[in-house]
Amino acid sequence: MSAKVALSPALATGRFFTIWLVTAWYSSNIGVLLLNKYLLSNYGFKYPIFLTMCHMTACSLLSYVAIAWLKLVPMQAIRSRLQLLKIAALSLVFCGSVVSGNVSLRYLPVSFNQAVGATTPFFTAVFAYLMTLRRESWITYITLVPVVTGVIIASGVLGNAKGAVAVVISILIFRNPVSFTGMAGYTLTVIGVILYSESKKLNK
């Protein structure tokens, strides 16, 4: 006879809050991606750097509200000049990434943009080795093969669970051409990302 374990109100609330956060993140992330595509490609807005500035300004203001006023996470002070330099470098790289992504949306379908984004684990592993000489296990490198192969196949139009939703919605909205080869490549890419994530978990 199986007994049902009732969740405590606090645990249930925590789970619902987590689900809400994940849903909000997925929705906002995909929404921004599709809105950028519409503004830069379909609507004819030609200022991706200005668009990035709006994104960064909104993120800064809302983050300050969430930290200083709503107290969602504690305020953290910069402890040294080295830490400041690292934060500044990361900010510049991230800003460059967003600018490049926005510019690419003027010329690429959202589906292909997401498929290319799925190669992040591959380039992370490559640069981690080049910069720190840190090697992953052989199985981790093997799982990266379908990631890259999938994107190569998809290049003839289609990265992760979030990307799948963005691809479907973008196809419905922007009418991106979809072929069997493209779908096969995109599917292979997703499988590769899942295998990579699982191999990382096993090696911890």
PDB file of N, CA and C in Angstrom, residues 92-180:
ATOM      1  N   LEU A  92      31.785  43.874 -21.235  1.00  0.00           N
ATOM      2  CA  LEU A  92      32.078  44.235 -22.617  1.00  0.00           C
ATOM      3  C   LEU A  92      31.861  43.057 -23.564  1.00  0.00           C
ATOM      4  N   VAL A  93      32.305  41.879 -23.135  1.00  0.00           N
ATOM      5  CA  VAL A  93      32.126  40.690 -23.973  1.00  0.00           C
ATOM      6  C   VAL A  93      30.652  40.375 -24.150  1.00  0.00           C
ATOM      7  N   PHE A  94      29.888  40.467 -23.042  1.00  0.00           N
ATOM      8  CA  PHE A  94      28.456  40.187 -23.119  1.00  0.00           C
ATOM      9  C   PHE A  94      27.744  41.207 -24.002  1.00  0.00           C
ATOM     10  N   CYS A  95      28.119  42.484 -23.857  1.00  0.00           N
ATOM     11  CA  CYS A  95      27.521  43.528 -24.684  1.00  0.00           C
ATOM     12  C   CYS A  95      27.824  43.270 -26.160  1.00  0.00           C
ATOM     13  N   GLY A  96      29.065  42.915 -26.446  1.00  0.00           N
ATOM     14  CA  GLY A  96      29.424  42.591 -27.821  1.00  0.00           C
ATOM     15  C   GLY A  96      28.643  41.420 -28.364  1.00  0.00           C
ATOM     16  N   SER A  97      28.389  40.435 -27.496  1.00  0.00           N
ATOM     17  CA  SER A  97      27.609  39.272 -27.900  1.00  0.00           C
ATOM     18  C   SER A  97      26.181  39.664 -28.255  1.00  0.00           C
ATOM     19  N   VAL A  98      25.580  40.527 -27.427  1.00  0.00           N
ATOM     20  CA  VAL A  98      24.202  40.957 -27.687  1.00  0.00           C
ATOM     21  C   VAL A  98      24.128  41.788 -28.961  1.00  0.00           C
ATOM     22  N   VAL A  99      25.099  42.699 -29.136  1.00  0.00           N
ATOM     23  CA  VAL A  99      25.118  43.511 -30.347  1.00  0.00           C
ATOM     24  C   VAL A  99      25.242  42.628 -31.583  1.00  0.00           C
ATOM     25  N   SER A 100      26.170  41.681 -31.545  1.00  0.00           N
ATOM     26  CA  SER A 100      26.359  40.770 -32.683  1.00  0.00           C
ATOM     27  C   SER A 100      25.106  39.958 -32.964  1.00  0.00           C
ATOM     28  N   GLY A 101      24.458  39.491 -31.879  1.00  0.00           N
ATOM     29  CA  GLY A 101      23.230  38.726 -32.056  1.00  0.00           C
ATOM     30  C   GLY A 101      22.125  39.555 -32.681  1.00  0.00           C
ATOM     31  N   ASN A 102      21.999  40.821 -32.250  1.00  0.00           N
ATOM     32  CA  ASN A 102      20.974  41.690 -32.820  1.00  0.00           C
ATOM     33  C   ASN A 102      21.253  42.005 -34.285  1.00  0.00           C
ATOM     34  N   VAL A 103      22.529  42.254 -34.593  1.00  0.00           N
ATOM     35  CA  VAL A 103      22.888  42.529 -35.987  1.00  0.00           C
ATOM     36  C   VAL A 103      22.583  41.319 -36.869  1.00  0.00           C
ATOM     37  N   SER A 104      22.890  40.117 -36.351  1.00  0.00           N
ATOM     38  CA  SER A 104      22.671  38.905 -37.153  1.00  0.00           C
ATOM     39  C   SER A 104      21.198  38.679 -37.458  1.00  0.00           C
ATOM     40  N   LEU A 105      20.319  39.161 -36.571  1.00  0.00           N
ATOM     41  CA  LEU A 105      18.884  38.950 -36.778  1.00  0.00           C
ATOM     42  C   LEU A 105      18.353  39.726 -37.981  1.00  0.00           C
ATOM     43  N   ARG A 106      19.129  40.700 -38.448  1.00  0.00           N
ATOM     44  CA  ARG A 106      18.712  41.426 -39.655  1.00  0.00           C
ATOM     45  C   ARG A 106      18.870  40.572 -40.906  1.00  0.00           C
ATOM     46  N   TYR A 107      19.740  39.558 -40.816  1.00  0.00           N
ATOM     47  CA  TYR A 107      20.079  38.785 -42.008  1.00  0.00           C
ATOM     48  C   TYR A 107      19.772  37.297 -41.890  1.00  0.00           C
ATOM     49  N   LEU A 108      19.567  36.796 -40.650  1.00  0.00           N
ATOM     50  CA  LEU A 108      19.377  35.360 -40.451  1.00  0.00           C
ATOM     51  C   LEU A 108      17.998  35.070 -39.878  1.00  0.00           C
ATOM     52  N   PRO A 109      17.413  33.919 -40.222  1.00  0.00           N
ATOM     53  CA  PRO A 109      16.180  33.487 -39.564  1.00  0.00           C
ATOM     54  C   PRO A 109      16.433  33.190 -38.092  1.00  0.00           C
ATOM     55  N   VAL A 110      15.405  33.361 -37.264  1.00  0.00           N
ATOM     56  CA  VAL A 110      15.540  33.071 -35.835  1.00  0.00           C
ATOM     57  C   VAL A 110      15.926  31.615 -35.619  1.00  0.00           C
ATOM     58  N   SER A 111      15.391  30.733 -36.451  1.00  0.00           N
ATOM     59  CA  SER A 111      15.675  29.301 -36.302  1.00  0.00           C
ATOM     60  C   SER A 111      17.166  29.021 -36.436  1.00  0.00           C
ATOM     61  N   PHE A 112      17.807  29.607 -37.457  1.00  0.00           N
ATOM     62  CA  PHE A 112      19.238  29.374 -37.646  1.00  0.00           C
ATOM     63  C   PHE A 112      20.049  30.071 -36.553  1.00  0.00           C
ATOM     64  N   ASN A 113      19.597  31.243 -36.117  1.00  0.00           N
ATOM     65  CA  ASN A 113      20.251  31.967 -35.025  1.00  0.00           C
ATOM     66  C   ASN A 113      20.318  31.118 -33.764  1.00  0.00           C
ATOM     67  N   GLN A 114      19.216  30.421 -33.455  1.00  0.00           N
ATOM     68  CA  GLN A 114      19.166  29.570 -32.269  1.00  0.00           C
ATOM     69  C   GLN A 114      20.017  28.318 -32.438  1.00  0.00           C
ATOM     70  N   ALA A 115      20.036  27.780 -33.652  1.00  0.00           N
ATOM     71  CA  ALA A 115      20.850  26.586 -33.897  1.00  0.00           C
ATOM     72  C   ALA A 115      22.331  26.903 -33.727  1.00  0.00           C
ATOM     73  N   VAL A 116      22.763  28.068 -34.220  1.00  0.00           N
ATOM     74  CA  VAL A 116      24.156  28.466 -34.046  1.00  0.00           C
ATOM     75  C   VAL A 116      24.455  28.692 -32.568  1.00  0.00           C
ATOM     76  N   GLY A 117      23.481  29.270 -31.835  1.00  0.00           N
ATOM     77  CA  GLY A 117      23.664  29.484 -30.404  1.00  0.00           C
ATOM     78  C   GLY A 117      23.861  28.188 -29.638  1.00  0.00           C
ATOM     79  N   ALA A 118      23.350  27.109 -30.204  1.00  0.00           N
ATOM     80  CA  ALA A 118      23.478  25.810 -29.537  1.00  0.00           C
ATOM     81  C   ALA A 118      24.901  25.280 -29.559  1.00  0.00           C
ATOM     82  N   THR A 119      25.765  25.892 -30.373  1.00  0.00           N
ATOM     83  CA  THR A 119      27.161  25.447 -30.406  1.00  0.00           C
ATOM     84  C   THR A 119      27.971  26.014 -29.241  1.00  0.00           C
ATOM     85  N   THR A 120      27.324  26.745 -28.336  1.00  0.00           N
ATOM     86  CA  THR A 120      28.026  27.319 -27.185  1.00  0.00           C
ATOM     87  C   THR A 120      28.836  26.285 -26.408  1.00  0.00           C
ATOM     88  N   PRO A 121      28.283  25.088 -26.098  1.00  0.00           N
ATOM     89  CA  PRO A 121      29.098  24.091 -25.371  1.00  0.00           C
ATOM     90  C   PRO A 121      30.380  23.717 -26.108  1.00  0.00           C
ATOM     91  N   PHE A 122      30.308  23.642 -27.435  1.00  0.00           N
ATOM     92  CA  PHE A 122      31.492  23.279 -28.219  1.00  0.00           C
ATOM     93  C   PHE A 122      32.583  24.337 -28.075  1.00  0.00           C
ATOM     94  N   PHE A 123      32.223  25.594 -28.297  1.00  0.00           N
ATOM     95  CA  PHE A 123      33.227  26.656 -28.216  1.00  0.00           C
ATOM     96  C   PHE A 123      33.681  26.894 -26.784  1.00  0.00           C
ATOM     97  N   THR A 124      32.795  26.636 -25.805  1.00  0.00           N
ATOM     98  CA  THR A 124      33.206  26.736 -24.407  1.00  0.00           C
ATOM     99  C   THR A 124      34.304  25.733 -24.095  1.00  0.00           C
ATOM    100  N   ALA A 125      34.119  24.503 -24.574  1.00  0.00           N
ATOM    101  CA  ALA A 125      35.127  23.466 -24.346  1.00  0.00           C
ATOM    102  C   ALA A 125      36.438  23.802 -25.058  1.00  0.00           C
ATOM    103  N   VAL A 126      36.333  24.334 -26.283  1.00  0.00           N
ATOM    104  CA  VAL A 126      37.540  24.676 -27.048  1.00  0.00           C
ATOM    105  C   VAL A 126      38.317  25.792 -26.368  1.00  0.00           C
ATOM    106  N   PHE A 127      37.624  26.884 -26.001  1.00  0.00           N
ATOM    107  CA  PHE A 127      38.317  28.026 -25.395  1.00  0.00           C
ATOM    108  C   PHE A 127      38.782  27.721 -23.973  1.00  0.00           C
ATOM    109  N   ALA A 128      38.054  26.841 -23.280  1.00  0.00           N
ATOM    110  CA  ALA A 128      38.511  26.444 -21.947  1.00  0.00           C
ATOM    111  C   ALA A 128      39.851  25.734 -22.038  1.00  0.00           C
ATOM    112  N   TYR A 129      40.014  24.942 -23.092  1.00  0.00           N
ATOM    113  CA  TYR A 129      41.293  24.252 -23.278  1.00  0.00           C
ATOM    114  C   TYR A 129      42.399  25.224 -23.713  1.00  0.00           C
ATOM    115  N   LEU A 130      42.060  26.131 -24.643  1.00  0.00           N
ATOM    116  CA  LEU A 130      43.061  27.059 -25.148  1.00  0.00           C
ATOM    117  C   LEU A 130      43.531  28.047 -24.080  1.00  0.00           C
ATOM    118  N   MET A 131      42.607  28.472 -23.205  1.00  0.00           N
ATOM    119  CA  MET A 131      42.944  29.504 -22.228  1.00  0.00           C
ATOM    120  C   MET A 131      43.474  28.943 -20.909  1.00  0.00           C
ATOM    121  N   THR A 132      42.970  27.774 -20.513  1.00  0.00           N
ATOM    122  CA  THR A 132      43.367  27.224 -19.212  1.00  0.00           C
ATOM    123  C   THR A 132      44.019  25.859 -19.319  1.00  0.00           C
ATOM    124  N   LEU A 133      44.113  25.322 -20.567  1.00  0.00           N
ATOM    125  CA  LEU A 133      44.652  23.983 -20.803  1.00  0.00           C
ATOM    126  C   LEU A 133      43.892  22.917 -20.015  1.00  0.00           C
ATOM    127  N   ARG A 134      42.622  23.210 -19.732  1.00  0.00           N
ATOM    128  CA  ARG A 134      41.789  22.258 -19.008  1.00  0.00           C
ATOM    129  C   ARG A 134      41.101  21.329 -19.996  1.00  0.00           C
ATOM    130  N   ARG A 135      41.321  20.052 -19.827  1.00  0.00           N
ATOM    131  CA  ARG A 135      40.725  19.068 -20.724  1.00  0.00           C
ATOM    132  C   ARG A 135      39.511  18.421 -20.085  1.00  0.00           C
ATOM    133  N   GLU A 136      38.480  18.234 -20.906  1.00  0.00           N
ATOM    134  CA  GLU A 136      37.312  17.490 -20.456  1.00  0.00           C
ATOM    135  C   GLU A 136      37.550  16.001 -20.714  1.00  0.00           C
ATOM    136  N   SER A 137      36.650  15.179 -20.221  1.00  0.00           N
ATOM    137  CA  SER A 137      36.773  13.746 -20.482  1.00  0.00           C
ATOM    138  C   SER A 137      36.471  13.467 -21.952  1.00  0.00           C
ATOM    139  N   TRP A 138      36.954  12.336 -22.449  1.00  0.00           N
ATOM    140  CA  TRP A 138      36.783  12.016 -23.861  1.00  0.00           C
ATOM    141  C   TRP A 138      35.319  11.910 -24.244  1.00  0.00           C
ATOM    142  N   ILE A 139      34.472  11.443 -23.303  1.00  0.00           N
ATOM    143  CA  ILE A 139      33.057  11.293 -23.634  1.00  0.00           C
ATOM    144  C   ILE A 139      32.389  12.652 -23.823  1.00  0.00           C
ATOM    145  N   THR A 140      32.888  13.671 -23.112  1.00  0.00           N
ATOM    146  CA  THR A 140      32.345  15.019 -23.277  1.00  0.00           C
ATOM    147  C   THR A 140      32.619  15.539 -24.677  1.00  0.00           C
ATOM    148  N   TYR A 141      33.840  15.299 -25.174  1.00  0.00           N
ATOM    149  CA  TYR A 141      34.170  15.756 -26.524  1.00  0.00           C
ATOM    150  C   TYR A 141      33.373  14.992 -27.579  1.00  0.00           C
ATOM    151  N   ILE A 142      33.125  13.714 -27.314  1.00  0.00           N
ATOM    152  CA  ILE A 142      32.340  12.925 -28.267  1.00  0.00           C
ATOM    153  C   ILE A 142      30.922  13.461 -28.372  1.00  0.00           C
ATOM    154  N   THR A 143      30.343  13.865 -27.204  1.00  0.00           N
ATOM    155  CA  THR A 143      28.962  14.362 -27.231  1.00  0.00           C
ATOM    156  C   THR A 143      28.854  15.711 -27.946  1.00  0.00           C
ATOM    157  N   LEU A 144      29.967  16.399 -28.133  1.00  0.00           N
ATOM    158  CA  LEU A 144      29.927  17.667 -28.853  1.00  0.00           C
ATOM    159  C   LEU A 144      29.854  17.477 -30.364  1.00  0.00           C
ATOM    160  N   VAL A 145      30.197  16.275 -30.837  1.00  0.00           N
ATOM    161  CA  VAL A 145      30.194  16.009 -32.273  1.00  0.00           C
ATOM    162  C   VAL A 145      28.809  16.217 -32.886  1.00  0.00           C
ATOM    163  N   PRO A 146      27.732  15.616 -32.316  1.00  0.00           N
ATOM    164  CA  PRO A 146      26.415  15.849 -32.920  1.00  0.00           C
ATOM    165  C   PRO A 146      25.961  17.294 -32.825  1.00  0.00           C
ATOM    166  N   VAL A 147      26.450  18.047 -31.832  1.00  0.00           N
ATOM    167  CA  VAL A 147      26.089  19.464 -31.740  1.00  0.00           C
ATOM    168  C   VAL A 147      26.578  20.201 -32.976  1.00  0.00           C
ATOM    169  N   VAL A 148      27.853  20.038 -33.279  1.00  0.00           N
ATOM    170  CA  VAL A 148      28.435  20.718 -34.434  1.00  0.00           C
ATOM    171  C   VAL A 148      27.870  20.155 -35.736  1.00  0.00           C
ATOM    172  N   THR A 149      27.751  18.839 -35.811  1.00  0.00           N
ATOM    173  CA  THR A 149      27.221  18.208 -37.019  1.00  0.00           C
ATOM    174  C   THR A 149      25.805  18.681 -37.299  1.00  0.00           C
ATOM    175  N   GLY A 150      25.012  18.795 -36.232  1.00  0.00           N
ATOM    176  CA  GLY A 150      23.630  19.239 -36.392  1.00  0.00           C
ATOM    177  C   GLY A 150      23.543  20.640 -36.969  1.00  0.00           C
ATOM    178  N   VAL A 151      24.399  21.534 -36.493  1.00  0.00           N
ATOM    179  CA  VAL A 151      24.381  22.902 -37.005  1.00  0.00           C
ATOM    180  C   VAL A 151      24.856  22.947 -38.449  1.00  0.00           C
ATOM    181  N   ILE A 152      25.857  22.128 -38.773  1.00  0.00           N
ATOM    182  CA  ILE A 152      26.328  22.073 -40.160  1.00  0.00           C
ATOM    183  C   ILE A 152      25.215  21.618 -41.089  1.00  0.00           C
ATOM    184  N   ILE A 153      24.486  20.581 -40.667  1.00  0.00           N
ATOM    185  CA  ILE A 153      23.364  20.097 -41.476  1.00  0.00           C
ATOM    186  C   ILE A 153      22.287  21.166 -41.565  1.00  0.00           C
ATOM    187  N   ALA A 154      22.020  21.824 -40.424  1.00  0.00           N
ATOM    188  CA  ALA A 154      20.965  22.829 -40.381  1.00  0.00           C
ATOM    189  C   ALA A 154      21.300  24.051 -41.222  1.00  0.00           C
ATOM    190  N   SER A 155      22.577  24.264 -41.505  1.00  0.00           N
ATOM    191  CA  SER A 155      22.957  25.425 -42.306  1.00  0.00           C
ATOM    192  C   SER A 155      22.321  25.375 -43.681  1.00  0.00           C
ATOM    193  N   GLY A 156      21.945  24.259 -44.165  1.00  0.00           N
ATOM    194  CA  GLY A 156      21.285  24.170 -45.451  1.00  0.00           C
ATOM    195  C   GLY A 156      19.834  24.493 -45.314  1.00  0.00           C
ATOM    196  N   VAL A 157      18.552  25.674 -43.402  1.00  0.00           N
ATOM    197  CA  VAL A 157      17.918  26.723 -42.538  1.00  0.00           C
ATOM    198  C   VAL A 157      17.968  26.538 -41.088  1.00  0.00           C
ATOM    199  N   LEU A 158      18.282  24.845 -39.835  1.00  0.00           N
ATOM    200  CA  LEU A 158      17.747  25.098 -38.514  1.00  0.00           C
ATOM    201  C   LEU A 158      18.936  24.980 -37.578  1.00  0.00           C
ATOM    202  N   GLY A 159      19.097  25.679 -30.177  1.00  0.00           N
ATOM    203  CA  GLY A 159      19.829  25.045 -29.601  1.00  0.00           C
ATOM    204  C   GLY A 159      19.576  24.357 -28.359  1.00  0.00           C
ATOM    205  N   ASN A 160      18.814  24.370 -27.926  1.00  0.00           N
ATOM    206  CA  ASN A 160      18.442  23.859 -26.626  1.00  0.00           C
ATOM    207  C   ASN A 160      16.936  23.925 -26.508  1.00  0.00           C
ATOM    208  N   ALA A 161      16.378  23.600 -25.321  1.00  0.00           N
ATOM    209  CA  ALA A 161      14.918  23.549 -25.182  1.00  0.00           C
ATOM    210  C   ALA A 161      14.291  24.898 -25.484  1.00  0.00           C
ATOM    211  N   LYS A 162      14.914  25.968 -25.047  1.00  0.00           N
ATOM    212  CA  LYS A 162      14.409  27.316 -25.305  1.00  0.00           C
ATOM    213  C   LYS A 162      14.413  27.593 -26.792  1.00  0.00           C
ATOM    214  N   GLY A 163      15.487  27.165 -27.460  1.00  0.00           N
ATOM    215  CA  GLY A 163      15.601  27.388 -28.886  1.00  0.00           C
ATOM    216  C   GLY A 163      14.508  26.690 -29.669  1.00  0.00           C
ATOM    217  N   ALA A 164      14.119  25.499 -29.204  1.00  0.00           N
ATOM    218  CA  ALA A 164      13.077  24.753 -29.909  1.00  0.00           C
ATOM    219  C   ALA A 164      11.777  25.542 -29.956  1.00  0.00           C
ATOM    220  N   VAL A 165      11.406  26.127 -28.830  1.00  0.00           N
ATOM    221  CA  VAL A 165      10.175  26.916 -28.781  1.00  0.00           C
ATOM    222  C   VAL A 165      10.308  28.141 -29.671  1.00  0.00           C
ATOM    223  N   ALA A 166      11.454  28.809 -29.607  1.00  0.00           N
ATOM    224  CA  ALA A 166      11.670  30.000 -30.427  1.00  0.00           C
ATOM    225  C   ALA A 166      11.607  29.662 -31.911  1.00  0.00           C
ATOM    226  N   VAL A 167      12.149  28.504 -32.282  1.00  0.00           N
ATOM    227  CA  VAL A 167      12.130  28.087 -33.684  1.00  0.00           C
ATOM    228  C   VAL A 167      10.702  27.903 -34.177  1.00  0.00           C
ATOM    229  N   VAL A 168       9.891  27.182 -33.416  1.00  0.00           N
ATOM    230  CA  VAL A 168       8.511  26.915 -33.822  1.00  0.00           C
ATOM    231  C   VAL A 168       7.727  28.217 -33.974  1.00  0.00           C
ATOM    232  N   ILE A 169       7.845  29.089 -32.961  1.00  0.00           N
ATOM    233  CA  ILE A 169       7.105  30.348 -33.007  1.00  0.00           C
ATOM    234  C   ILE A 169       7.576  31.219 -34.165  1.00  0.00           C
ATOM    235  N   SER A 170       8.887  31.264 -34.375  1.00  0.00           N
ATOM    236  CA  SER A 170       9.415  32.105 -35.455  1.00  0.00           C
ATOM    237  C   SER A 170       8.968  31.593 -36.818  1.00  0.00           C
ATOM    238  N   ILE A 171       8.875  30.269 -36.961  1.00  0.00           N
ATOM    239  CA  ILE A 171       8.405  29.707 -38.225  1.00  0.00           C
ATOM    240  C   ILE A 171       6.969  30.121 -38.493  1.00  0.00           C
ATOM    241  N   LEU A 172       6.147  30.106 -37.425  1.00  0.00           N
ATOM    242  CA  LEU A 172       4.745  30.487 -37.573  1.00  0.00           C
ATOM    243  C   LEU A 172       4.585  31.979 -37.876  1.00  0.00           C
ATOM    244  N   ILE A 173       5.434  32.817 -37.235  1.00  0.00           N
ATOM    245  CA  ILE A 173       5.298  34.263 -37.403  1.00  0.00           C
ATOM    246  C   ILE A 173       5.980  34.763 -38.666  1.00  0.00           C
ATOM    247  N   PHE A 174       7.248  34.357 -38.864  1.00  0.00           N
ATOM    248  CA  PHE A 174       8.036  34.901 -39.957  1.00  0.00           C
ATOM    249  C   PHE A 174       8.050  34.024 -41.202  1.00  0.00           C
ATOM    250  N   ARG A 175       7.402  32.865 -41.133  1.00  0.00           N
ATOM    251  CA  ARG A 175       7.293  31.969 -42.289  1.00  0.00           C
ATOM    252  C   ARG A 175       8.659  31.565 -42.833  1.00  0.00           C
ATOM    253  N   ASN A 176       9.584  31.229 -41.928  1.00  0.00           N
ATOM    254  CA  ASN A 176      10.896  30.762 -42.380  1.00  0.00           C
ATOM    255  C   ASN A 176      10.743  29.461 -43.160  1.00  0.00           C
ATOM    256  N   PRO A 177      11.462  29.317 -44.266  1.00  0.00           N
ATOM    257  CA  PRO A 177      11.385  28.050 -45.011  1.00  0.00           C
ATOM    258  C   PRO A 177      11.974  26.911 -44.185  1.00  0.00           C
ATOM    259  N   VAL A 178      11.280  25.793 -44.156  1.00  0.00           N
ATOM    260  CA  VAL A 178      11.730  24.637 -43.374  1.00  0.00           C
ATOM    261  C   VAL A 178      11.802  23.422 -44.288  1.00  0.00           C
ATOM    262  N   SER A 179      12.928  22.742 -44.246  1.00  0.00           N
ATOM    263  CA  SER A 179      13.101  21.525 -45.037  1.00  0.00           C
ATOM    264  C   SER A 179      13.304  20.344 -44.107  1.00  0.00           C
ATOM    265  N   PHE A 180      13.174  19.152 -44.659  1.00  0.00           N
ATOM    266  CA  PHE A 180      13.399  17.946 -43.866  1.00  0.00           C
ATOM    267  C   PHE A 180      14.840  17.892 -43.374  1.00  0.00           C
TER     268      PHE A 180
END
